Amino acid sequence: MTTLLTIIVLIFILIAIWQMVKIFDLAQAKNENANYGVATDKDNTLNGYLMMGFLAFIYIITIVCFVKWGDLPLMSNSASEHGPTIDNLMVISMVLIFITQTITQFLLHYFAFKYKGEKGKKALFFADNNKLEFIWTIIPVIVLAGLIIYGLNTWINITSVDETEDPLIVELYAQQFNWKARYAGADNTLGKSNVRLIDIDRANILGLDEGDINAQDDIITTELHLPVGKPVLFKMRSQDVLHSAYMPHFRAQMNCVPGMITQFGFTPTVTTKDMRATPQMIEKVANINKIRVENSKPLIAKGEEALERYEFDYILLCNKICGKSHYNMQMKIIVETQEEYDAWIKEQKVFKNSLIN
């Protein structure tokens, strides 16, 4: 890959040098060769048709992509209470961009064709037109202001969790290259913590304050379990570098910044079991497993183990490039009923019982 990128860079450098030489040649052309390098009517006509051909290519490839790889509606598998609002914002943005792109690209290429240079034709132009400039300035301002206000209200609703609803408090702890989840325990209050208090010998892996009473019943896990329909408030810390907690199906993301606590919250609305049973997910899993079966054939032929079958799970990813194993920084999320969650949480060790004396 490095060799390929190096070759591409060298090719671009050579092209740039070639273009610079052409510019130099044109600048040095003598008066008797004043027309050297000037496009003729034939050149302009050819380029006009090429512009229309490229316009057709853009539209054709767009239609092909929609038909072959399009997933309409664009986003439809959100699993959080605010998810549909995020999806609506995305769909509105994409529709506006698509309409604007279609119109502007058509005008750009068509005008290049219609008003191509021809001998004897003189261009008519206006030095300025206040009315036109006002129109093409105010319309984007109004549209963008609407999108920004809509997006800002959505963001405020996500980050401003109403703590009077007694949300489940969970800390997401990021470090190269894994996640830990810390539940607040029976008191639903996270204990104090500091990276300077990390003591691997005593299994205090998150640096909890052993003298803080609120930390005694905290629960540290490597899997994130959430009860469906229950508001969850996430508090995020990072031990080393900048990470980003990204939960795609819940339409949630927040940076984890060393030295500070960030937060966001949401209410999960679809259990893992129910999401697995949706037609969309059944088809997706079947397609993935079909590919894995095909990719396993050469492995089996060499006497190696076949690839494991894929089963859908919600997932927490790091969405910041945080180091060489960034791609593998993920944690499984399980959304379940309140009864299933209660049964699972009872099986976990509280902090005070997990320490090594």
XYZ file of C-alpha atoms in Angstrom:
357
model
C 0.000 0.000 0.000
C 2.849 2.412 0.854
C 4.513 1.662 -2.487
C 1.249 2.316 -4.351
C 0.721 5.641 -2.590
C 4.330 6.637 -3.333
C 3.857 5.858 -7.030
C 0.606 7.869 -7.135
C 2.296 10.864 -5.465
C 5.195 10.689 -7.948
C 2.750 10.569 -10.873
C 0.958 13.671 -9.589
C 4.290 15.461 -9.130
C 5.281 14.640 -12.725
C 1.904 15.885 -14.000
C 2.348 19.119 -12.030
C 5.846 19.613 -13.495
C 4.504 18.931 -16.995
C 1.752 21.514 -16.544
C 4.249 24.062 -15.229
C 6.454 23.508 -18.297
C 3.443 24.085 -20.570
C 2.645 27.335 -18.750
C 6.259 28.425 -19.127
C 6.189 27.626 -22.871
C 3.026 29.664 -23.334
C 4.503 32.597 -21.441
C 7.602 32.522 -23.677
C 5.679 32.317 -26.951
C 6.705 34.993 -29.475
C 4.344 37.451 -31.124
C 4.303 35.552 -34.409
C 3.060 32.533 -32.506
C 0.433 34.445 -30.521
C -2.237 31.839 -31.270
C -0.098 28.980 -29.970
C -2.058 26.989 -27.398
C -5.310 28.915 -27.969
C -8.384 26.684 -28.223
C -10.118 26.573 -31.602
C -13.871 26.293 -32.257
C -13.318 22.565 -32.792
C -11.608 22.253 -29.381
C -14.410 24.163 -27.666
C -17.104 22.071 -29.361
C -15.342 18.863 -28.332
C -15.016 20.042 -24.731
C -18.661 21.145 -24.721
C -19.808 17.665 -25.713
C -17.417 16.091 -23.219
C -18.973 18.219 -20.471
C -22.439 16.950 -21.403
C -21.104 13.401 -21.554
C -19.614 13.755 -18.070
C -22.945 15.158 -16.822
C -24.705 12.071 -18.179
C -22.076 9.883 -16.499
C -22.694 11.582 -13.124
C -26.451 11.009 -13.345
C -26.122 7.423 -14.606
C -23.636 6.388 -11.911
C -25.849 8.032 -9.260
C -28.909 6.073 -10.436
C -26.898 2.829 -10.579
C -25.620 3.372 -7.015
C -29.149 4.021 -5.735
C -30.546 0.927 -7.465
C -27.700 -1.449 -6.618
C -26.498 -0.251 -3.217
C -29.141 2.191 -2.048
C -30.947 1.442 1.201
C -34.144 3.447 1.104
C -35.183 4.920 3.390
C -31.582 5.974 3.925
C -31.590 5.120 7.630
C -34.235 2.970 9.249
C -32.739 0.822 12.008
C -32.305 3.264 14.880
C -32.720 1.712 18.311
C -32.975 4.762 20.560
C -35.731 7.190 21.413
C -34.002 10.108 19.685
C -32.805 7.965 16.750
C -35.685 8.791 14.349
C -35.012 12.518 14.874
C -31.372 12.039 13.864
C -32.480 9.952 10.878
C -34.962 12.631 9.799
C -32.228 15.269 9.986
C -29.939 13.076 7.884
C -32.634 12.350 5.287
C -33.594 16.037 5.015
C -29.926 16.999 4.601
C -29.329 14.322 1.964
C -32.454 15.268 -0.012
C -31.503 18.962 -0.004
C -27.924 18.153 -1.032
C -29.138 15.809 -3.785
C -31.580 18.358 -5.230
C -29.006 21.171 -5.065
C -26.293 19.001 -6.592
C -28.573 17.833 -9.410
C -29.612 21.373 -10.375
C -26.213 23.059 -10.002
C -24.298 20.305 -11.815
C -26.781 20.434 -14.690
C -26.453 24.219 -14.995
C -22.667 24.069 -14.698
C -22.225 21.489 -17.473
C -25.057 22.742 -19.698
C -23.819 26.333 -19.627
C -20.294 25.126 -20.476
C -21.837 23.436 -23.534
C -24.313 26.120 -24.568
C -21.975 29.071 -24.142
C -18.784 27.456 -25.410
C -16.326 29.718 -27.185
C -17.051 30.358 -30.874
C -15.256 32.639 -33.285
C -17.057 35.972 -33.596
C -19.230 35.391 -30.520
C -18.872 37.967 -27.754
C -19.871 37.144 -24.194
C -22.582 39.265 -22.556
C -22.023 39.734 -18.855
C -23.125 41.870 -15.912
C -20.506 43.344 -13.602
C -22.969 42.938 -10.740
C -26.633 42.273 -10.074
C -27.765 43.021 -6.532
C -31.095 41.226 -6.916
C -29.537 37.955 -8.092
C -26.800 38.125 -5.470
C -29.409 38.681 -2.750
C -31.466 35.698 -3.938
C -28.589 33.214 -4.106
C -27.287 34.400 -0.744
C -30.526 34.510 1.264
C -31.826 31.102 0.142
C -28.774 29.136 1.437
C -28.801 31.243 4.614
C -32.436 30.331 5.351
C -31.950 26.621 4.529
C -28.726 26.273 6.537
C -30.175 28.217 9.480
C -33.142 25.824 9.559
C -30.865 22.765 9.484
C -28.553 24.196 12.154
C -31.413 25.098 14.511
C -33.035 21.673 14.014
C -29.691 19.926 14.579
C -28.847 22.047 17.619
C -32.196 21.290 19.283
C -31.670 17.582 18.600
C -28.162 17.727 20.068
C -29.371 19.547 23.188
C -32.049 16.883 23.736
C -29.421 14.135 23.516
C -26.862 15.715 25.822
C -29.306 17.184 28.352
C -30.629 14.128 30.156
C -33.296 14.872 32.749
C -31.802 13.385 35.918
C -35.159 13.670 37.682
C -36.208 10.632 35.599
C -33.644 8.604 37.574
C -31.598 7.446 34.573
C -29.216 4.542 34.786
C -25.713 5.979 35.353
C -22.938 4.235 33.412
C -19.339 5.268 32.894
C -17.586 4.384 29.660
C -13.848 4.169 30.243
C -11.630 4.327 27.148
C -8.020 3.238 26.898
C -5.808 1.956 24.124
C -7.347 -0.314 22.871
C -10.410 -1.443 24.823
C -13.487 -0.234 26.658
C -14.669 -0.796 30.193
C -18.140 -0.056 31.539
C -18.692 1.004 35.167
C -22.181 0.821 36.623
C -23.102 3.053 39.552
C -24.444 0.185 41.650
C -27.443 0.205 43.972
C -26.988 3.872 44.943
C -26.892 4.890 41.249
C -23.977 7.213 42.068
C -20.532 6.704 40.584
C -17.658 6.751 43.043
C -14.723 9.109 42.709
C -11.906 8.065 40.394
C -8.535 9.230 39.149
C -6.050 7.638 36.769
C -3.329 8.192 39.396
C -5.145 5.708 41.644
C -4.877 2.846 39.145
C -3.313 -0.140 40.902
C -3.049 -3.204 38.677
C -1.687 -5.343 41.537
C -4.934 -4.778 43.467
C -7.118 -5.047 40.319
C -8.137 -1.389 40.621
C -7.997 -1.020 36.853
C -10.016 2.204 36.574
C -8.446 4.127 39.441
C -11.469 4.180 41.750
C -11.055 5.837 45.150
C -11.101 2.875 47.537
C -12.040 5.167 50.427
C -15.121 6.599 48.714
C -18.324 4.962 49.968
C -20.051 5.551 46.619
C -17.363 3.515 44.850
C -17.822 0.388 46.963
C -20.843 -0.923 45.038
C -19.684 0.176 41.580
C -19.538 -2.639 39.024
C -16.883 -2.869 36.291
C -17.615 -4.987 33.203
C -16.296 -5.625 29.710
C -19.800 -5.898 28.258
C -22.416 -3.163 28.185
C -25.912 -4.290 29.213
C -28.810 -1.838 28.977
C -32.476 -2.285 29.957
C -34.880 -1.422 27.147
C -37.032 1.669 27.721
C -34.819 2.955 30.551
C -33.026 6.324 30.148
C -29.243 5.925 30.363
C -26.774 8.692 31.214
C -23.231 7.946 30.072
C -20.223 9.567 31.716
C -17.032 9.170 29.674
C -13.355 9.208 30.579
C -10.161 8.449 28.685
C -7.000 7.099 30.261
C -4.553 8.045 27.529
C -5.458 9.696 24.206
C -8.548 11.146 22.558
C -11.154 8.461 21.867
C -14.752 8.712 20.699
C -17.591 6.552 21.960
C -19.711 5.710 18.920
C -22.864 3.602 19.067
C -24.171 3.636 15.496
C -27.530 1.932 16.037
C -28.347 4.346 18.867
C -27.277 7.374 16.792
C -24.956 8.442 19.605
C -21.368 9.639 19.696
C -19.246 11.638 22.131
C -15.515 12.255 22.464
C -13.699 10.788 25.453
C -11.116 13.392 26.433
C -8.211 12.757 28.820
C -8.504 14.861 31.962
C -12.224 15.600 31.729
C -15.622 13.908 31.863
C -17.989 14.163 28.906
C -21.535 12.838 28.779
C -24.558 12.064 26.679
C -27.667 9.993 27.172
C -30.381 8.104 25.351
C -33.180 5.627 25.889
C -32.785 2.285 24.065
C -36.043 1.206 22.420
C -35.278 -2.121 20.708
C -33.808 -5.169 22.418
C -30.982 -7.110 20.808
C -33.339 -10.064 20.365
C -35.976 -7.962 18.590
C -33.406 -6.280 16.324
C -32.059 -9.678 15.296
C -35.594 -10.675 14.274
C -36.184 -7.738 11.911
C -36.314 -8.661 8.191
C -33.588 -6.148 7.409
C -31.200 -7.663 9.948
C -32.048 -11.264 8.975
C -31.147 -10.429 5.368
C -27.948 -8.651 6.396
C -26.775 -11.530 8.611
C -27.585 -14.058 5.876
C -25.534 -12.079 3.333
C -22.569 -11.785 5.691
C -22.623 -15.489 6.508
C -22.861 -16.342 2.812
C -19.678 -14.351 2.210
C -17.993 -16.015 5.193
C -18.865 -19.461 3.864
C -17.249 -18.621 0.519
C -14.179 -17.142 2.202
C -13.884 -20.214 4.427
C -13.511 -22.660 1.532
C -9.827 -21.900 0.817
C -9.110 -21.957 4.567
C -10.701 -25.390 4.946
C -8.786 -26.611 1.888
C -5.551 -25.643 3.656
C -6.618 -27.470 6.820
C -7.432 -24.286 8.735
C -10.586 -23.494 10.699
C -13.542 -21.933 8.911
C -14.613 -18.393 9.749
C -17.126 -18.131 12.587
C -20.739 -17.473 11.719
C -21.775 -13.869 12.244
C -24.496 -12.984 14.743
C -25.757 -9.435 15.093
C -24.983 -7.479 18.236
C -25.132 -3.799 19.013
C -21.625 -2.468 19.326
C -19.627 0.354 20.881
C -16.794 1.543 18.640
C -13.997 4.065 18.914
C -14.512 6.645 16.171
C -11.165 8.416 16.580
C -7.932 7.017 15.149
C -6.230 6.369 18.495
C -3.329 4.094 17.530
C -2.285 0.981 15.671
C -5.060 -1.242 17.105
C -7.809 1.360 16.813
C -9.760 -0.910 14.435
C -10.199 -3.488 17.184
C -11.398 -1.138 19.936
C -14.976 -2.256 20.393
C -17.351 -3.600 23.009
C -20.560 -5.577 22.674
C -23.808 -3.931 23.780
C -26.764 -6.041 24.878
C -30.188 -4.431 25.181
C -32.583 -6.610 27.151
C -35.696 -6.523 29.276
C -35.546 -5.045 32.771
C -35.884 -8.529 34.282
C -32.975 -9.885 32.205
C -30.861 -6.869 33.079
C -31.589 -7.218 36.809
C -30.637 -10.911 36.693
C -27.366 -10.095 34.901
C -26.367 -7.236 37.210
C -26.860 -9.444 40.263
C -24.243 -11.845 38.914
C -21.559 -9.150 38.694
C -18.974 -8.439 41.416
C -19.061 -5.050 43.105
C -15.820 -3.088 43.302
C -15.071 -3.749 46.957
C -15.279 -7.515 46.368
C -13.142 -7.444 43.213
C -10.011 -5.988 44.851
C -7.007 -8.242 45.488
C -5.596 -7.902 49.007
